PDB file of C-alpha atoms in Angstrom:
ATOM      1  CA  UNK A   1      -2.100  31.448 -21.188  1.00 82.00           C
ATOM      2  CA  UNK A   2      -0.228  33.351 -23.893  1.00 95.00           C
ATOM      3  CA  UNK A   3      -0.656  32.426 -27.555  1.00 97.00           C
ATOM      4  CA  UNK A   4       1.294  32.919 -30.746  1.00 96.00           C
ATOM      5  CA  UNK A   5       0.046  33.242 -34.303  1.00 97.00           C
ATOM      6  CA  UNK A   6       1.581  31.420 -37.256  1.00 98.00           C
ATOM      7  CA  UNK A   7       0.159  31.352 -40.778  1.00 98.00           C
ATOM      8  CA  UNK A   8      -3.398  31.836 -39.551  1.00 96.00           C
ATOM      9  CA  UNK A   9      -3.201  29.549 -36.519  1.00 98.00           C
ATOM     10  CA  UNK A  10      -3.463  30.786 -32.942  1.00 98.00           C
ATOM     11  CA  UNK A  11      -1.506  28.359 -30.782  1.00 98.00           C
ATOM     12  CA  UNK A  12      -1.262  28.406 -26.967  1.00 98.00           C
ATOM     13  CA  UNK A  13       2.416  29.019 -26.250  1.00 98.00           C
ATOM     14  CA  UNK A  14       2.625  26.328 -23.571  1.00 98.00           C
ATOM     15  CA  UNK A  15       1.397  22.852 -24.392  1.00 98.00           C
ATOM     16  CA  UNK A  16       1.026  19.602 -22.491  1.00 98.00           C
ATOM     17  CA  UNK A  17       3.002  16.814 -24.172  1.00 97.00           C
ATOM     18  CA  UNK A  18       2.081  13.148 -23.746  1.00 98.00           C
ATOM     19  CA  UNK A  19       5.139  11.375 -25.190  1.00 97.00           C
ATOM     20  CA  UNK A  20       5.932   8.194 -23.189  1.00 94.00           C
ATOM     21  CA  UNK A  21       2.795   8.592 -21.066  1.00 97.00           C
ATOM     22  CA  UNK A  22       0.680   5.478 -20.727  1.00 96.00           C
ATOM     23  CA  UNK A  23      -3.098   5.503 -20.454  1.00 97.00           C
ATOM     24  CA  UNK A  24      -3.060   5.533 -16.663  1.00 97.00           C
ATOM     25  CA  UNK A  25      -0.706   8.496 -16.481  1.00 97.00           C
ATOM     26  CA  UNK A  26      -2.747  10.420 -19.029  1.00 98.00           C
ATOM     27  CA  UNK A  27      -5.957   9.705 -17.108  1.00 97.00           C
ATOM     28  CA  UNK A  28      -4.370  10.824 -13.830  1.00 97.00           C
ATOM     29  CA  UNK A  29      -2.710  14.020 -14.993  1.00 98.00           C
ATOM     30  CA  UNK A  30      -4.228  15.476 -18.160  1.00 98.00           C
ATOM     31  CA  UNK A  31      -7.729  16.306 -16.806  1.00 98.00           C
ATOM     32  CA  UNK A  32      -6.146  18.252 -13.947  1.00 97.00           C
ATOM     33  CA  UNK A  33      -3.747  19.972 -16.351  1.00 98.00           C
ATOM     34  CA  UNK A  34      -6.715  21.203 -18.356  1.00 98.00           C
ATOM     35  CA  UNK A  35      -8.612  22.303 -15.260  1.00 97.00           C
ATOM     36  CA  UNK A  36      -5.577  24.313 -14.121  1.00 97.00           C
ATOM     37  CA  UNK A  37      -5.268  26.157 -17.436  1.00 97.00           C
ATOM     38  CA  UNK A  38      -3.426  24.145 -20.086  1.00 97.00           C
ATOM     39  CA  UNK A  39      -5.223  24.576 -23.415  1.00 98.00           C
ATOM     40  CA  UNK A  40      -2.817  22.866 -25.823  1.00 98.00           C
ATOM     41  CA  UNK A  41      -2.468  19.067 -25.869  1.00 98.00           C
ATOM     42  CA  UNK A  42      -0.013  17.119 -28.018  1.00 98.00           C
ATOM     43  CA  UNK A  43      -0.176  13.416 -28.876  1.00 98.00           C
ATOM     44  CA  UNK A  44       0.645  11.131 -31.816  1.00 98.00           C
ATOM     45  CA  UNK A  45      -0.444   7.888 -33.401  1.00 98.00           C
ATOM     46  CA  UNK A  46       2.776   6.158 -32.370  1.00 98.00           C
ATOM     47  CA  UNK A  47       2.393   7.178 -28.707  1.00 98.00           C
ATOM     48  CA  UNK A  48      -0.430   4.666 -28.326  1.00 97.00           C
ATOM     49  CA  UNK A  49      -2.385   6.998 -26.038  1.00 98.00           C
ATOM     50  CA  UNK A  50      -4.769   8.894 -28.336  1.00 98.00           C
ATOM     51  CA  UNK A  51      -7.772   7.104 -26.845  1.00 98.00           C
ATOM     52  CA  UNK A  52      -6.647   7.987 -23.317  1.00 98.00           C
ATOM     53  CA  UNK A  53      -6.083  11.605 -24.354  1.00 98.00           C
ATOM     54  CA  UNK A  54      -9.567  11.792 -25.823  1.00 98.00           C
ATOM     55  CA  UNK A  55     -11.114  10.316 -22.689  1.00 98.00           C
ATOM     56  CA  UNK A  56      -9.142  12.715 -20.479  1.00 98.00           C
ATOM     57  CA  UNK A  57     -10.323  15.714 -22.467  1.00 98.00           C
ATOM     58  CA  UNK A  58     -13.916  14.495 -22.240  1.00 97.00           C
ATOM     59  CA  UNK A  59     -13.664  14.040 -18.457  1.00 96.00           C
ATOM     60  CA  UNK A  60     -11.925  17.351 -17.783  1.00 96.00           C
ATOM     61  CA  UNK A  61     -14.981  19.569 -17.939  1.00 95.00           C
ATOM     62  CA  UNK A  62     -13.173  21.852 -20.404  1.00 97.00           C
ATOM     63  CA  UNK A  63     -15.020  22.328 -23.681  1.00 97.00           C
ATOM     64  CA  UNK A  64     -13.372  20.746 -26.696  1.00 96.00           C
ATOM     65  CA  UNK A  65     -13.434  24.026 -28.616  1.00 96.00           C
ATOM     66  CA  UNK A  66     -11.257  25.629 -25.920  1.00 97.00           C
ATOM     67  CA  UNK A  67      -8.459  23.080 -26.483  1.00 98.00           C
ATOM     68  CA  UNK A  68      -5.827  23.170 -29.218  1.00 98.00           C
ATOM     69  CA  UNK A  69      -5.323  19.471 -29.983  1.00 98.00           C
ATOM     70  CA  UNK A  70      -2.417  18.098 -32.039  1.00 98.00           C
ATOM     71  CA  UNK A  71      -1.698  14.604 -33.317  1.00 98.00           C
ATOM     72  CA  UNK A  72       0.859  13.220 -35.748  1.00 98.00           C
ATOM     73  CA  UNK A  73       0.666  10.676 -38.565  1.00 98.00           C
ATOM     74  CA  UNK A  74       3.227   7.899 -38.218  1.00 98.00           C
ATOM     75  CA  UNK A  75       5.590   7.086 -41.087  1.00 98.00           C
ATOM     76  CA  UNK A  76       3.929   3.762 -41.945  1.00 98.00           C
ATOM     77  CA  UNK A  77       0.691   5.616 -42.774  1.00 98.00           C
ATOM     78  CA  UNK A  78       2.109   8.107 -45.289  1.00 98.00           C
ATOM     79  CA  UNK A  79       0.967   6.190 -48.397  1.00 98.00           C
ATOM     80  CA  UNK A  80      -2.037   7.827 -50.106  1.00 98.00           C
ATOM     81  CA  UNK A  81      -4.257   4.806 -49.464  1.00 98.00           C
ATOM     82  CA  UNK A  82      -3.402   4.720 -45.744  1.00 98.00           C
ATOM     83  CA  UNK A  83      -3.155   8.376 -44.785  1.00 98.00           C
ATOM     84  CA  UNK A  84      -6.792   9.426 -44.471  1.00 98.00           C
ATOM     85  CA  UNK A  85      -7.935   6.142 -42.861  1.00 98.00           C
ATOM     86  CA  UNK A  86      -5.207   6.574 -40.242  1.00 98.00           C
ATOM     87  CA  UNK A  87      -6.426  10.090 -39.445  1.00 98.00           C
ATOM     88  CA  UNK A  88     -10.002   8.814 -39.228  1.00 98.00           C
ATOM     89  CA  UNK A  89      -8.803   6.228 -36.711  1.00 98.00           C
ATOM     90  CA  UNK A  90      -7.012   8.922 -34.708  1.00 98.00           C
ATOM     91  CA  UNK A  91     -10.174  11.031 -34.601  1.00 98.00           C
ATOM     92  CA  UNK A  92     -12.206   8.038 -33.452  1.00 98.00           C
ATOM     93  CA  UNK A  93      -9.745   7.363 -30.646  1.00 98.00           C
ATOM     94  CA  UNK A  94      -9.609  11.033 -29.661  1.00 98.00           C
ATOM     95  CA  UNK A  95     -13.405  11.269 -29.638  1.00 98.00           C
ATOM     96  CA  UNK A  96     -13.520  14.317 -31.881  1.00 98.00           C
ATOM     97  CA  UNK A  97     -14.443  15.154 -35.454  1.00 98.00           C
ATOM     98  CA  UNK A  98     -11.268  17.165 -36.013  1.00 98.00           C
ATOM     99  CA  UNK A  99      -7.905  18.054 -34.533  1.00 98.00           C
ATOM    100  CA  UNK A 100      -6.528  21.567 -34.537  1.00 98.00           C
ATOM    101  CA  UNK A 101      -3.137  20.569 -35.914  1.00 98.00           C
ATOM    102  CA  UNK A 102      -2.038  17.495 -37.866  1.00 99.00           C
ATOM    103  CA  UNK A 103       1.673  16.813 -38.370  1.00 99.00           C
ATOM    104  CA  UNK A 104       3.873  14.445 -40.318  1.00 98.00           C
ATOM    105  CA  UNK A 105       5.902  12.837 -37.533  1.00 98.00           C
ATOM    106  CA  UNK A 106       9.332  12.315 -39.158  1.00 98.00           C
ATOM    107  CA  UNK A 107      10.842  13.112 -42.560  1.00 98.00           C
ATOM    108  CA  UNK A 108      12.418   9.642 -42.931  1.00 98.00           C
ATOM    109  CA  UNK A 109      11.222   6.082 -42.541  1.00 98.00           C
ATOM    110  CA  UNK A 110       9.027   6.006 -45.634  1.00 98.00           C
ATOM    111  CA  UNK A 111       9.469   5.585 -49.388  1.00 97.00           C
ATOM    112  CA  UNK A 112       6.393   7.728 -50.050  1.00 98.00           C
ATOM    113  CA  UNK A 113       7.357  10.923 -51.851  1.00 98.00           C
ATOM    114  CA  UNK A 114       7.383  14.197 -49.950  1.00 98.00           C
ATOM    115  CA  UNK A 115       4.778  15.501 -52.405  1.00 98.00           C
ATOM    116  CA  UNK A 116       2.393  12.652 -51.547  1.00 98.00           C
ATOM    117  CA  UNK A 117       2.977  13.123 -47.826  1.00 98.00           C
ATOM    118  CA  UNK A 118       2.173  16.813 -48.011  1.00 98.00           C
ATOM    119  CA  UNK A 119      -0.811  16.060 -50.225  1.00 98.00           C
ATOM    120  CA  UNK A 120      -2.112  13.751 -47.495  1.00 98.00           C
ATOM    121  CA  UNK A 121      -2.008  16.602 -45.005  1.00 98.00           C
ATOM    122  CA  UNK A 122      -3.863  18.864 -47.422  1.00 98.00           C
ATOM    123  CA  UNK A 123      -6.495  16.236 -48.136  1.00 98.00           C
ATOM    124  CA  UNK A 124      -7.118  15.834 -44.407  1.00 98.00           C
ATOM    125  CA  UNK A 125      -7.422  19.596 -44.038  1.00 98.00           C
ATOM    126  CA  UNK A 126      -9.743  19.914 -47.017  1.00 98.00           C
ATOM    127  CA  UNK A 127     -11.950  17.182 -45.538  1.00 98.00           C
ATOM    128  CA  UNK A 128     -12.288  19.126 -42.275  1.00 98.00           C
ATOM    129  CA  UNK A 129     -10.340  16.563 -40.268  1.00 98.00           C
ATOM    130  CA  UNK A 130      -7.839  19.189 -39.119  1.00 98.00           C
ATOM    131  CA  UNK A 131      -7.863  22.961 -38.952  1.00 98.00           C
ATOM    132  CA  UNK A 132      -4.130  23.344 -39.553  1.00 98.00           C
ATOM    133  CA  UNK A 133      -1.205  21.274 -40.811  1.00 98.00           C
ATOM    134  CA  UNK A 134       2.524  21.092 -40.194  1.00 98.00           C
ATOM    135  CA  UNK A 135       5.595  18.916 -39.903  1.00 98.00           C
ATOM    136  CA  UNK A 136       7.850  17.532 -37.209  1.00 98.00           C
ATOM    137  CA  UNK A 137      11.596  16.898 -37.023  1.00 98.00           C
ATOM    138  CA  UNK A 138      12.289  18.621 -40.340  1.00 98.00           C
ATOM    139  CA  UNK A 139      15.533  20.359 -41.222  1.00 98.00           C
ATOM    140  CA  UNK A 140      15.414  23.932 -42.487  1.00 98.00           C
ATOM    141  CA  UNK A 141      15.857  22.736 -46.093  1.00 98.00           C
ATOM    142  CA  UNK A 142      13.011  20.245 -45.687  1.00 98.00           C
ATOM    143  CA  UNK A 143      10.801  22.980 -44.242  1.00 98.00           C
ATOM    144  CA  UNK A 144      11.278  25.083 -47.368  1.00 98.00           C
ATOM    145  CA  UNK A 145      10.643  22.054 -49.595  1.00 98.00           C
ATOM    146  CA  UNK A 146       7.445  21.158 -47.728  1.00 98.00           C
ATOM    147  CA  UNK A 147       6.153  24.730 -47.785  1.00 98.00           C
ATOM    148  CA  UNK A 148       6.561  24.891 -51.557  1.00 98.00           C
ATOM    149  CA  UNK A 149       4.691  21.606 -51.978  1.00 98.00           C
ATOM    150  CA  UNK A 150       1.752  22.526 -49.765  1.00 98.00           C
ATOM    151  CA  UNK A 151      -1.385  24.229 -51.026  1.00 98.00           C
ATOM    152  CA  UNK A 152      -2.257  25.255 -47.450  1.00 98.00           C
ATOM    153  CA  UNK A 153       0.217  27.051 -45.186  1.00 98.00           C
ATOM    154  CA  UNK A 154       2.237  24.984 -42.754  1.00 98.00           C
ATOM    155  CA  UNK A 155       1.969  26.396 -39.236  1.00 98.00           C
ATOM    156  CA  UNK A 156       4.747  24.648 -37.288  1.00 98.00           C
ATOM    157  CA  UNK A 157       7.784  22.403 -37.259  1.00 98.00           C
ATOM    158  CA  UNK A 158       7.898  20.418 -34.014  1.00 98.00           C
ATOM    159  CA  UNK A 159      11.515  19.684 -33.081  1.00 98.00           C
ATOM    160  CA  UNK A 160      13.768  18.974 -30.140  1.00 98.00           C
ATOM    161  CA  UNK A 161      14.787  22.244 -28.525  1.00 98.00           C
ATOM    162  CA  UNK A 162      16.378  23.022 -25.175  1.00 98.00           C
ATOM    163  CA  UNK A 163      19.321  25.129 -23.919  1.00 98.00           C
ATOM    164  CA  UNK A 164      21.932  22.592 -25.048  1.00 98.00           C
ATOM    165  CA  UNK A 165      20.753  22.440 -28.669  1.00 98.00           C
ATOM    166  CA  UNK A 166      21.223  25.342 -31.076  1.00 97.00           C
ATOM    167  CA  UNK A 167      18.215  25.586 -33.400  1.00 98.00           C
ATOM    168  CA  UNK A 168      19.138  28.915 -34.997  1.00 97.00           C
ATOM    169  CA  UNK A 169      18.782  27.631 -38.565  1.00 97.00           C
ATOM    170  CA  UNK A 170      15.394  26.020 -37.994  1.00 98.00           C
ATOM    171  CA  UNK A 171      14.125  29.099 -36.162  1.00 98.00           C
ATOM    172  CA  UNK A 172      15.266  31.314 -39.034  1.00 98.00           C
ATOM    173  CA  UNK A 173      13.505  29.086 -41.573  1.00 98.00           C
ATOM    174  CA  UNK A 174      10.326  29.066 -39.489  1.00 98.00           C
ATOM    175  CA  UNK A 175      10.271  32.844 -39.246  1.00 97.00           C
ATOM    176  CA  UNK A 176      10.968  33.227 -42.961  1.00 98.00           C
ATOM    177  CA  UNK A 177       8.052  30.908 -43.753  1.00 98.00           C
ATOM    178  CA  UNK A 178       5.666  32.420 -41.199  1.00 98.00           C
ATOM    179  CA  UNK A 179       5.718  29.197 -39.170  1.00 98.00           C
ATOM    180  CA  UNK A 180       6.193  28.571 -35.470  1.00 98.00           C
ATOM    181  CA  UNK A 181       8.697  26.224 -33.893  1.00 98.00           C
ATOM    182  CA  UNK A 182       7.157  23.821 -31.394  1.00 98.00           C
ATOM    183  CA  UNK A 183       9.788  22.634 -28.926  1.00 98.00           C
ATOM    184  CA  UNK A 184       9.848  19.195 -27.367  1.00 98.00           C
ATOM    185  CA  UNK A 185      12.330  17.826 -24.792  1.00 96.00           C
ATOM    186  CA  UNK A 186      12.448  21.231 -23.106  1.00 93.00           C
ATOM    187  CA  UNK A 187      13.694  19.544 -19.934  1.00 95.00           C
ATOM    188  CA  UNK A 188      16.452  17.708 -21.867  1.00 96.00           C
ATOM    189  CA  UNK A 189      15.692  14.448 -20.038  1.00 92.00           C
ATOM    190  CA  UNK A 190      15.874  16.196 -16.675  1.00 92.00           C
ATOM    191  CA  UNK A 191      19.029  18.207 -17.305  1.00 96.00           C
ATOM    192  CA  UNK A 192      17.199  21.536 -17.328  1.00 95.00           C
ATOM    193  CA  UNK A 193      15.811  20.999 -13.834  1.00 94.00           C
ATOM    194  CA  UNK A 194      19.260  20.621 -12.257  1.00 95.00           C
ATOM    195  CA  UNK A 195      21.480  22.906 -14.321  1.00 97.00           C
ATOM    196  CA  UNK A 196      23.381  25.438 -12.145  1.00 98.00           C
ATOM    197  CA  UNK A 197      23.159  28.277 -14.698  1.00 98.00           C
ATOM    198  CA  UNK A 198      19.385  27.924 -14.933  1.00 98.00           C
ATOM    199  CA  UNK A 199      19.101  27.550 -11.164  1.00 98.00           C
ATOM    200  CA  UNK A 200      21.117  30.735 -10.539  1.00 98.00           C
ATOM    201  CA  UNK A 201      18.962  32.690 -12.958  1.00 98.00           C
ATOM    202  CA  UNK A 202      15.834  31.211 -11.415  1.00 98.00           C
ATOM    203  CA  UNK A 203      16.885  32.257  -7.928  1.00 98.00           C
ATOM    204  CA  UNK A 204      16.906  35.904  -9.046  1.00 98.00           C
ATOM    205  CA  UNK A 205      13.270  35.599 -10.121  1.00 98.00           C
ATOM    206  CA  UNK A 206      11.992  33.283  -7.389  1.00 98.00           C
ATOM    207  CA  UNK A 207      11.631  30.517  -9.982  1.00 98.00           C
ATOM    208  CA  UNK A 208      13.010  27.007 -10.469  1.00 97.00           C
ATOM    209  CA  UNK A 209      15.566  26.020 -13.083  1.00 98.00           C
ATOM    210  CA  UNK A 210      12.823  24.129 -14.950  1.00 97.00           C
ATOM    211  CA  UNK A 211      10.647  27.237 -15.087  1.00 98.00           C
ATOM    212  CA  UNK A 212      13.568  29.233 -16.454  1.00 98.00           C
ATOM    213  CA  UNK A 213      14.075  26.657 -19.238  1.00 98.00           C
ATOM    214  CA  UNK A 214      10.418  26.901 -20.247  1.00 98.00           C
ATOM    215  CA  UNK A 215      10.381  30.688 -20.000  1.00 98.00           C
ATOM    216  CA  UNK A 216      13.515  30.924 -22.164  1.00 98.00           C
ATOM    217  CA  UNK A 217      11.647  29.089 -24.899  1.00 97.00           C
ATOM    218  CA  UNK A 218       8.320  30.920 -24.851  1.00 97.00           C
ATOM    219  CA  UNK A 219      10.104  34.277 -24.622  1.00 98.00           C
ATOM    220  CA  UNK A 220      11.594  33.680 -28.070  1.00 98.00           C
ATOM    221  CA  UNK A 221       9.349  34.982 -30.881  1.00 96.00           C
ATOM    222  CA  UNK A 222       7.390  32.237 -32.607  1.00 97.00           C
ATOM    223  CA  UNK A 223       8.345  29.454 -30.192  1.00 98.00           C
ATOM    224  CA  UNK A 224       5.775  27.142 -28.591  1.00 98.00           C
ATOM    225  CA  UNK A 225       6.976  24.753 -25.897  1.00 97.00           C
ATOM    226  CA  UNK A 226       5.613  21.389 -24.812  1.00 97.00           C
ATOM    227  CA  UNK A 227       5.972  20.644 -21.122  1.00 95.00           C
ATOM    228  CA  UNK A 228       5.360  17.186 -19.742  1.00 92.00           C
ATOM    229  CA  UNK A 229       4.944  15.688 -16.323  1.00 93.00           C
ATOM    230  CA  UNK A 230       3.389  12.538 -14.930  1.00 93.00           C
ATOM    231  CA  UNK A 231       3.057  14.213 -11.512  1.00 94.00           C
ATOM    232  CA  UNK A 232      -0.024  16.313 -10.794  1.00 96.00           C
ATOM    233  CA  UNK A 233       1.877  18.313  -8.175  1.00 95.00           C
ATOM    234  CA  UNK A 234       4.277  19.627 -10.835  1.00 94.00           C
ATOM    235  CA  UNK A 235       1.555  21.130 -13.025  1.00 97.00           C
ATOM    236  CA  UNK A 236       1.295  24.526 -11.257  1.00 97.00           C
ATOM    237  CA  UNK A 237       5.074  24.958 -11.541  1.00 96.00           C
ATOM    238  CA  UNK A 238       5.014  24.302 -15.282  1.00 96.00           C
ATOM    239  CA  UNK A 239       2.193  26.790 -15.786  1.00 97.00           C
ATOM    240  CA  UNK A 240       3.764  29.625 -13.791  1.00 97.00           C
ATOM    241  CA  UNK A 241       6.105  30.924 -16.486  1.00 98.00           C
ATOM    242  CA  UNK A 242       4.210  33.969 -17.746  1.00 97.00           C
ATOM    243  CA  UNK A 243       4.618  36.196 -14.678  1.00 97.00           C
ATOM    244  CA  UNK A 244       8.322  36.988 -15.099  1.00 98.00           C
ATOM    245  CA  UNK A 245      10.708  37.964 -17.873  1.00 98.00           C
ATOM    246  CA  UNK A 246      14.319  37.038 -18.505  1.00 98.00           C
ATOM    247  CA  UNK A 247      16.764  39.848 -19.281  1.00 98.00           C
ATOM    248  CA  UNK A 248      18.729  39.985 -22.506  1.00 98.00           C
ATOM    249  CA  UNK A 249      21.850  38.899 -20.652  1.00 98.00           C
ATOM    250  CA  UNK A 250      20.009  35.981 -19.061  1.00 98.00           C
ATOM    251  CA  UNK A 251      18.635  34.853 -22.417  1.00 98.00           C
ATOM    252  CA  UNK A 252      22.148  35.025 -23.904  1.00 98.00           C
ATOM    253  CA  UNK A 253      23.634  33.030 -21.020  1.00 98.00           C
ATOM    254  CA  UNK A 254      21.127  30.251 -21.635  1.00 98.00           C
ATOM    255  CA  UNK A 255      21.750  30.259 -25.389  1.00 98.00           C
ATOM    256  CA  UNK A 256      25.469  29.917 -24.605  1.00 98.00           C
ATOM    257  CA  UNK A 257      24.860  26.479 -23.057  1.00 98.00           C
ATOM    258  CA  UNK A 258      24.374  24.933 -26.529  1.00 98.00           C
ATOM    259  CA  UNK A 259      27.010  22.460 -27.709  1.00 97.00           C
ATOM    260  CA  UNK A 260      27.513  20.455 -30.927  1.00 94.00           C
ATOM    261  CA  UNK A 261      26.765  17.281 -28.938  1.00 95.00           C
ATOM    262  CA  UNK A 262      23.589  18.645 -27.387  1.00 97.00           C
ATOM    263  CA  UNK A 263      21.061  16.713 -29.454  1.00 98.00           C
ATOM    264  CA  UNK A 264      19.289  13.872 -27.624  1.00 97.00           C
ATOM    265  CA  UNK A 265      16.821  12.503 -30.203  1.00 97.00           C
ATOM    266  CA  UNK A 266      18.070  11.298 -33.594  1.00 97.00           C
ATOM    267  CA  UNK A 267      16.673   7.876 -34.528  1.00 97.00           C
ATOM    268  CA  UNK A 268      18.341   6.135 -37.450  1.00 95.00           C
ATOM    269  CA  UNK A 269      16.288   6.025 -40.667  1.00 96.00           C
ATOM    270  CA  UNK A 270      13.816   8.615 -39.360  1.00 98.00           C
ATOM    271  CA  UNK A 271      15.934  11.690 -38.700  1.00 98.00           C
ATOM    272  CA  UNK A 272      17.140  14.072 -41.415  1.00 97.00           C
ATOM    273  CA  UNK A 273      20.629  15.462 -41.868  1.00 96.00           C
ATOM    274  CA  UNK A 274      20.280  18.026 -39.106  1.00 97.00           C
ATOM    275  CA  UNK A 275      21.204  21.695 -39.456  1.00 95.00           C
TER     276      UNK A 275
END
């Protein structure tokens, strides 16, 4: 497993995402994912599966200190009186005394000031509840604002990223601030696995289109990608992306797939004005 460094954090470049996975799916797949080599697990309060994730980690046989564990505070817990209790509840469900990364889940959906939200992250870090802090679904302008407000360095912005969505501005902001970009929806709701451009490139390397999509992400400096599957048999495929390299022309051809209409996730009242 390759790792990247960002503002003092060492983050496994390939993570296992648990969005839209119920407790049964987590229990069936995550322990095997960890046994096969995944060392980065991503969940969130709103996913409703933190307890299942914690149980899966405990049953995997992999030591907790070998796993980079991320969770996210939901927007209804941003108020100063609610923030720390919500993180305490997440830790109880996860069966751990700390996470490795704690994120604010969305920039909208709350009347709590950005300063108070960022202060909540710092208070959780100062209390030893998380090793690192960051944000999710922030625009480049919001990333700069948050970084200025934070006493501790922010280590990532977790955002939608796949070949059909240009994230040049957010990547530039992340690199300027010493942060990573953590990519979700790498498979673009299945589109990556069937795209002919990705498939043609994959055929040259003996890889699938899905593997090419993941490799394209982790080959970009400072990018972490979250893969997700509810099928145990797909885990080895998702892991096998570090034994080949895309050429400059292949990387450019994948970047060229981006379109102005490529974004998939943009919930009203939660999403920012995107770059």
